[in-house]
Coordinates of C-alpha atoms (C1' of nucleotides) in Angstrom, one line a residue:
Chain A
X348 CA 39.0 -2.7 28.2
X349 CA 37.3 -0.5 25.7
X350 CA 35.4 -2.6 23.1
X351 CA 34.6 -0.7 20.0
X352 CA 31.0 -0.1 19.2
X353 CA 31.4 -1.9 15.8
X354 CA 32.9 -4.9 17.5
X355 CA 30.0 -5.1 19.9
X356 CA 27.7 -5.1 16.9
X357 CA 29.5 -7.9 15.2
X358 CA 29.7 -9.9 18.4
X359 CA 25.9 -9.5 18.9
X360 CA 25.3 -10.4 15.2
X361 CA 27.3 -13.6 15.5
X362 CA 25.1 -14.9 18.3
X363 CA 21.7 -13.5 17.2
X364 CA 21.6 -13.4 13.4
X365 CA 18.7 -15.1 11.6
X366 CA 19.5 -18.2 9.6
X367 CA 18.8 -17.0 6.1
X368 CA 19.7 -18.8 2.8
X369 CA 21.8 -16.0 1.4
X370 CA 23.9 -16.0 4.5
X371 CA 25.3 -19.4 3.6
X372 CA 27.1 -18.1 0.5
X373 CA 29.3 -15.4 -0.9
X374 CA 28.6 -16.1 -4.6
X375 CA 28.1 -12.6 -6.1
X376 CA 25.2 -13.7 -8.2
X377 CA 23.2 -15.0 -5.2
X378 CA 24.1 -12.0 -3.0
X379 CA 23.0 -9.8 -5.9
X380 CA 19.6 -11.5 -6.2
X381 CA 19.0 -11.4 -2.5
X382 CA 20.0 -7.7 -2.2
X383 CA 17.7 -6.7 -5.0
X384 CA 14.8 -8.6 -3.6
X385 CA 15.4 -7.0 -0.3
X386 CA 15.2 -3.4 -1.7
X387 CA 12.3 -1.8 0.1
X388 CA 11.1 -5.3 1.0
X389 CA 11.1 -7.1 4.3
X390 CA 12.8 -10.5 4.7
X391 CA 9.5 -12.2 5.5
X392 CA 8.0 -11.0 2.2
X393 CA 11.0 -11.7 0.1
X394 CA 12.2 -15.1 1.4
X395 CA 10.0 -17.4 -0.6
X396 CA 10.6 -15.3 -3.8
X397 CA 14.4 -15.7 -3.3
X398 CA 14.2 -19.5 -2.9
X399 CA 12.0 -19.9 -6.0
X400 CA 14.0 -17.4 -8.0
X401 CA 17.4 -19.0 -7.5
X402 CA 16.0 -22.5 -7.9
X403 CA 14.7 -21.6 -11.4
X404 CA 17.6 -19.2 -12.2
X405 CA 20.6 -20.6 -10.3
X406 CA 23.3 -18.7 -12.4
X407 CA 23.8 -15.5 -14.3
X408 CA 23.7 -17.5 -17.5
X409 CA 20.4 -19.2 -16.7
X410 CA 18.8 -15.8 -15.9
X411 CA 20.2 -14.3 -19.1
X412 CA 18.8 -17.2 -21.1
X413 CA 15.3 -16.7 -19.8
X414 CA 12.7 -14.4 -21.3
X415 CA 11.9 -11.2 -19.4
X416 CA 8.3 -12.4 -19.2
X417 CA 9.3 -15.5 -17.3
X418 CA 11.5 -13.5 -15.0
X419 CA 8.6 -11.1 -14.3
X420 CA 6.3 -14.1 -13.6
X421 CA 8.7 -15.2 -10.9
X422 CA 8.6 -11.6 -9.5
X423 CA 4.8 -11.4 -9.7
X424 CA 3.3 -10.0 -6.4
X425 CA 6.6 -8.7 -5.1
X426 CA 6.3 -5.2 -6.6
X427 CA 8.8 -2.7 -8.0
X428 CA 9.0 -4.7 -11.2
X429 CA 11.8 -2.6 -12.6
X430 CA 14.0 -4.7 -10.3
X431 CA 13.1 -7.8 -12.2
X432 CA 13.5 -6.1 -15.6
X433 CA 16.9 -4.7 -14.6
X434 CA 18.1 -8.1 -13.2
X435 CA 17.3 -9.7 -16.5
X436 CA 18.9 -6.9 -18.5
X437 CA 22.0 -6.9 -16.4
X438 CA 22.4 -10.7 -16.6
X439 CA 22.3 -10.5 -20.4
X440 CA 24.7 -7.6 -20.3
X441 CA 27.2 -9.5 -18.1
X442 CA 26.9 -12.6 -20.3
X443 CA 27.4 -10.6 -23.5
X444 CA 29.9 -7.9 -22.4
X445 CA 31.6 -9.2 -19.3
X446 CA 32.4 -12.7 -20.3
X447 CA 29.7 -13.9 -17.9
X448 CA 31.6 -12.7 -14.8
X449 CA 30.2 -10.5 -12.2
X450 CA 32.4 -7.4 -11.7
X451 CA 34.7 -7.2 -8.7
X452 CA 34.9 -3.5 -8.0
X453 CA 32.5 -1.2 -6.2
X454 CA 32.5 1.3 -9.1
X455 CA 32.0 -1.3 -11.7
X456 CA 29.2 -2.9 -9.8
X457 CA 27.6 0.5 -9.3
X458 CA 27.3 1.0 -13.0
X459 CA 25.0 -2.0 -13.4
X460 CA 21.3 -1.3 -14.0
X461 CA 19.3 -1.5 -10.9
X462 CA 22.3 -1.3 -8.6
X463 CA 22.8 1.9 -6.6
X464 CA 25.1 2.9 -3.8
X465 CA 23.4 0.6 -1.2
X466 CA 23.4 -2.6 -3.3
X467 CA 26.9 -2.0 -4.7
X468 CA 28.3 -1.6 -1.1
X469 CA 26.4 -4.7 0.0
X470 CA 27.8 -6.9 -2.8
X471 CA 31.3 -5.4 -2.5
X472 CA 31.5 -6.0 1.2
X473 CA 29.7 -9.4 1.5
X474 CA 31.0 -11.1 -1.6
X475 CA 34.4 -9.5 -2.1
X476 CA 35.3 -8.3 1.5
X477 CA 35.7 -4.7 0.3
X478 CA 35.4 -1.9 2.9
X479 CA 32.3 -0.2 1.8
X480 CA 29.6 0.6 4.5
X481 CA 26.0 0.3 3.5
X482 CA 23.4 2.9 4.2
X483 CA 19.8 1.7 4.1
X484 CA 16.7 2.4 6.2
X485 CA 18.0 0.3 9.1
X486 CA 21.4 1.9 9.2
X487 CA 19.9 5.4 9.0
X488 CA 17.7 4.6 11.9
X489 CA 20.4 2.9 14.1
X490 CA 23.0 5.6 13.5
X491 CA 20.6 8.5 14.0
X492 CA 19.5 7.1 17.3
X493 CA 22.9 6.1 18.6
X494 CA 24.4 9.5 17.8
X495 CA 21.3 11.5 18.4
X496 CA 21.3 13.0 15.0
X497 CA 18.3 15.3 14.8
X498 CA 18.7 16.6 11.2
X499 CA 16.3 15.4 8.7
X500 CA 17.8 12.2 7.3
X501 CA 16.3 12.9 3.9
X502 CA 18.4 16.0 3.5
X503 CA 21.9 16.0 2.2
X504 CA 23.0 17.5 5.5
X505 CA 21.5 14.7 7.6
X506 CA 22.8 12.1 5.2
X507 CA 26.3 13.5 5.4
X508 CA 26.2 13.3 9.2
X509 CA 24.9 9.7 9.1
X510 CA 27.7 8.8 6.7
X511 CA 30.4 10.4 8.8
X512 CA 29.3 8.7 12.0
X513 CA 28.8 5.4 10.3
X514 CA 32.4 5.5 9.0
X515 CA 33.6 6.3 12.6
X516 CA 32.3 2.9 13.8
X517 CA 32.8 0.9 10.6
X518 CA 35.0 -2.2 11.0
X519 CA 36.8 -2.3 7.6
X520 CA 38.4 -5.7 8.5
X521 CA 35.0 -7.3 8.5
X522 CA 32.9 -5.2 6.2
X523 CA 30.3 -7.8 5.3
X524 CA 29.7 -8.8 8.9
X525 CA 29.6 -5.3 10.1
X526 CA 27.1 -4.2 7.4
X527 CA 24.8 -7.2 8.0
X528 CA 25.1 -6.7 11.8
X529 CA 24.0 -3.1 11.8
X530 CA 21.1 -3.9 9.5
X531 CA 20.1 -6.9 11.5
X532 CA 20.1 -4.9 14.7
X533 CA 17.8 -2.4 12.9
X534 CA 15.5 -5.1 11.8
X535 CA 15.2 -7.1 15.0
X536 CA 15.9 -4.7 17.9
X537 CA 16.2 -1.0 16.8
X538 CA 12.8 -1.2 15.1
X539 CA 11.0 1.8 13.7
X540 CA 8.4 1.8 16.4
X541 CA 8.7 0.4 19.9
X542 CA 12.4 -0.5 19.7
X543 CA 13.5 -3.2 22.1
X544 CA 16.1 -1.1 23.9
X545 CA 16.0 -3.5 26.9
X546 CA 17.7 -6.1 24.8
X547 CA 20.0 -3.8 22.8
X548 CA 23.8 -4.3 23.1
X549 CA 24.3 -0.6 22.3
X550 CA 21.7 0.9 24.6
X551 CA 24.3 2.2 27.1
X552 CA 26.0 4.0 24.3
X553 CA 22.9 5.3 22.6
X554 CA 22.0 8.9 22.9
X555 CA 18.4 8.4 21.8
X556 CA 18.0 5.8 24.6
X557 CA 19.6 7.9 27.2
X558 CA 17.5 11.0 26.3
X559 CA 14.3 9.0 25.5
X560 CA 14.3 10.1 21.9
X561 CA 13.8 6.6 20.4
X562 CA 10.4 7.5 19.0
X563 CA 11.5 10.9 17.6
X564 CA 14.5 9.6 15.6
X565 CA 15.2 9.4 12.8
X566 CA 13.6 12.6 11.7
X567 CA 12.3 12.1 8.2
X568 CA 10.3 14.0 5.7
X569 CA 6.8 12.5 5.8
X570 CA 5.5 10.8 2.7
X571 CA 2.9 12.5 0.7
X572 CA -0.5 11.0 0.9
X573 CA -1.5 8.8 -2.0
X574 CA -3.7 10.0 -4.9
X575 CA -7.0 8.4 -5.6
X576 CA -7.6 6.9 -9.1
X577 CA -10.5 5.0 -10.5
X578 CA -9.9 2.2 -13.0
X579 CA -12.6 0.6 -15.1
X580 CA -11.2 -2.5 -16.6
X581 CA -12.8 -4.0 -19.7
X582 CA -12.8 -7.8 -19.3
X583 CA -13.6 -8.7 -22.9
X584 CA -14.5 -12.4 -23.3
X585 CA -15.2 -14.4 -26.4
X586 CA -15.4 -18.0 -27.6
X587 CA -13.1 -19.4 -30.2
X588 CA -13.3 -23.0 -31.3
X589 CA -15.2 -23.8 -28.2
X590 CA -12.6 -22.4 -25.9
X591 CA -13.1 -19.2 -23.8
X592 CA -10.7 -16.4 -24.2
X593 CA -10.1 -13.0 -22.6
X594 CA -8.2 -10.1 -24.0
X595 CA -5.2 -9.0 -22.0
X596 CA -3.1 -5.9 -22.5
X597 CA 0.7 -5.9 -22.3
X598 CA 1.5 -2.6 -20.6
X599 CA 3.7 -0.4 -22.6
X600 CA 5.8 2.7 -21.8
X601 CA 7.6 3.8 -18.7
X602 CA 4.8 3.5 -16.2
X603 CA 3.5 1.3 -13.4
X604 CA 3.5 -2.4 -14.2
X605 CA 5.5 -2.0 -17.4
X606 CA 5.6 -5.2 -19.4
X607 CA 3.1 -6.9 -17.1
X608 CA -0.4 -7.8 -18.4
X609 CA -3.8 -6.3 -17.4
X610 CA -6.9 -5.5 -19.3
X611 CA -7.8 -2.5 -21.4
X612 CA -8.9 0.2 -19.0
X613 CA -10.5 3.6 -18.6
X614 CA -8.7 5.7 -16.0
X615 CA -10.6 8.5 -14.2
X616 CA -9.6 10.9 -11.5
X617 CA -13.1 10.8 -9.9
X618 CA -15.8 8.3 -9.3
X619 CA -18.4 8.5 -12.0
X620 CA -21.9 7.3 -12.4
X621 CA -22.5 4.0 -14.2
X622 CA -24.3 5.6 -17.0
X623 CA -21.4 7.8 -17.8
X624 CA -19.0 4.9 -17.6
X625 CA -21.2 3.0 -20.0
X626 CA -21.2 5.8 -22.5
X627 CA -17.4 6.0 -22.4
X628 CA -17.3 2.3 -22.7
X629 CA -19.5 2.1 -25.8
X630 CA -17.3 4.7 -27.5
X631 CA -14.0 3.0 -26.6
X632 CA -11.8 2.1 -29.5
X633 CA -12.1 -1.6 -28.6
X634 CA -15.8 -1.8 -28.9
X635 CA -16.9 0.9 -31.3
X636 CA -17.1 -1.4 -34.2
X637 CA -18.0 -4.6 -32.4
X638 CA -21.2 -6.1 -31.2
X639 CA -21.1 -7.0 -27.5
X640 CA -23.1 -7.4 -24.4
X641 CA -22.3 -5.9 -21.0
X642 CA -22.5 -8.3 -18.1
X643 CA -21.9 -7.8 -14.4
X644 CA -19.6 -5.1 -12.9
X645 CA -17.4 -6.2 -10.0
X646 CA -16.0 -3.7 -7.6
X647 CA -14.7 -1.5 -6.4
X648 CA -11.7 -3.6 -5.5
X649 CA -9.4 -1.4 -3.4
X650 CA -5.7 -1.6 -4.1
X651 CA -3.4 0.5 -2.0
X652 CA 0.0 1.4 -3.2
X653 CA 2.5 3.8 -1.5
X654 CA 1.6 6.5 -4.0
X655 CA -1.9 5.5 -5.2
X656 CA -5.2 4.4 -3.8
X657 CA -6.7 2.5 -6.7
X658 CA -10.4 1.8 -6.9
X659 CA -10.9 -0.8 -9.6
X660 CA -14.0 -1.9 -11.3
X661 CA -14.1 -4.9 -13.6
X662 CA -16.8 -4.8 -16.3
X663 CA -17.5 -8.1 -17.9
X664 CA -18.1 -7.8 -21.7
X665 CA -19.2 -10.7 -24.0
X666 CA -18.0 -10.2 -27.5
X667 CA -19.6 -11.9 -30.5
X668 CA -16.2 -13.0 -31.7
X669 CA -12.7 -11.8 -32.3
X670 CA -11.9 -8.1 -32.0
X671 CA -10.0 -6.2 -34.6
X672 CA -6.6 -5.6 -33.2
X673 CA -5.8 -2.1 -32.0
X674 CA -2.3 -0.9 -32.5
X675 CA -2.1 1.4 -29.5
X676 CA -2.6 -1.4 -27.0
X677 CA -0.9 -4.7 -27.2
X678 CA -3.9 -7.0 -27.0
X679 CA -3.5 -10.7 -26.7
X680 CA -6.2 -13.3 -26.5
X681 CA -5.6 -15.6 -23.6
X682 CA -7.3 -18.7 -22.4
X683 CA -7.3 -20.1 -18.9
X684 CA -4.2 -22.2 -19.4
X685 CA -2.2 -19.5 -21.1
X686 CA -3.0 -17.1 -18.4
X687 CA -0.9 -19.1 -15.9
X688 CA 2.2 -18.0 -17.7
X689 CA 1.5 -14.3 -17.9
X690 CA 2.9 -11.9 -15.3
X691 CA 0.1 -9.8 -13.9
X692 CA -0.1 -7.1 -11.2
X693 CA -1.3 -8.2 -7.8
X694 CA -4.6 -6.4 -8.4
X695 CA -5.3 -8.4 -11.5
X696 CA -4.2 -11.6 -9.8
X697 CA -6.6 -10.9 -7.0
X698 CA -9.5 -10.2 -9.4
X699 CA -8.9 -13.4 -11.5
X700 CA -8.6 -15.6 -8.4
X701 CA -11.6 -14.3 -6.6
X702 CA -14.1 -13.1 -9.1
X703 CA -13.3 -14.0 -12.7
X704 CA -15.0 -16.9 -14.5
X705 CA -13.6 -17.9 -17.8
X706 CA -16.8 -19.2 -19.3
Chain B
dA740 C1' 15.3 18.0 -4.2
dA741 C1' 11.2 15.7 -5.4
dT742 C1' 8.6 12.1 -7.5
dA743 C1' 7.5 7.5 -9.5
dC744 C1' 7.6 2.9 -8.6
dG745 C1' 4.4 -2.3 -5.2
dG746 C1' 2.9 -4.5 -1.9
dG747 C1' 2.5 -5.9 2.8
dG748 C1' 2.7 -5.5 7.8
dC749 C1' 2.3 -2.9 11.9
dC750 C1' 0.2 0.3 15.1
Chain C
dG84 C1' -5.0 5.9 7.9
dG85 C1' -0.3 6.7 8.2
dC86 C1' 4.3 4.9 8.5
dC87 C1' 8.0 1.9 7.2
dC88 C1' 10.5 -1.4 4.7
dA89 C1' 18.4 -4.6 3.1
dG90 C1' 16.5 1.6 -2.8
dT91 C1' 16.9 3.1 -7.7
dA92 C1' 16.0 5.9 -11.7
dT93 C1' 14.3 9.9 -13.5
dT94 C1' 13.1 14.7 -13.6

DNA sequence: AATACGGGGCC
DNA sequence: GGCCCAGTATT
């Protein structure tokens, strides 16, 4: 008896898989949403977002009918917000151009905004039973260990080897189960550090295990260290008809947190003295013609991203009244109730929750 | 081929 | 403090 490696994987998966909501369906829309949420995101982090998202937007049509702002609000805190913008854009595209039906072919799915090779293969295999193997971080790790692939998996050479070996064990009769099985093994057993080889169904066939290379594989290019930036947010408050408002800024352009809201800000590469900040502040285009009073400064609040270490300061500023609107930034005056509907970056959410007072 | 894009968990 | 995560788009 010579059981195939792929069969072993599927057998293990059947007995050990987690009970996750998107595993109870094959509906392309739901698989799509789950796969996009899980891009660069762990199940634990994405699970609640998935449940709330599909409850509010249960169909392609409901998602297409919503505003992007509301979709972003449901995404708030999850990061990589282009995912949410692309989901919304693609939903409207499918509604308007595809008769509301999700495409059925790998190549068609691949063309959709926000869907790359991984996600198209995942949807194709899980929803439509098409024989496309997925390659994600889990698969790369599992394959490189099983076959002892030492090439840098970030290189095209390494990736080609991964792909070739993966195809050699792929079970095209059960593509969805195979794909989820190998990812599940990567997530639960063949973990990045301290893999649980003692409980791995593949250990006897695993080169990394046999040669004790588990902690050396996969061989990856190490990430560059993040850059420090210093943000000085202007929290401009004023009173209108006995209600307190703050100016928020809808972020424009192709940059971080696009279409989310924060405050007008001064961005610096280095930490500067308060006096220098105040000088910059008084000359800022928002305040140059207004009368105002500087209140307390909060911070720094540290906010660490994969590519940035942000040190954020929040400068409370009391205005006498309305500001003249500035064209370059999209300023909106927002009160406490209106704020609840606005999508904001986690950093801003943290500040508001912990430190901001509206009056 | 390299970089931007978020945020959280683990060691 | 670095590494990694059910990646994609852009340069």
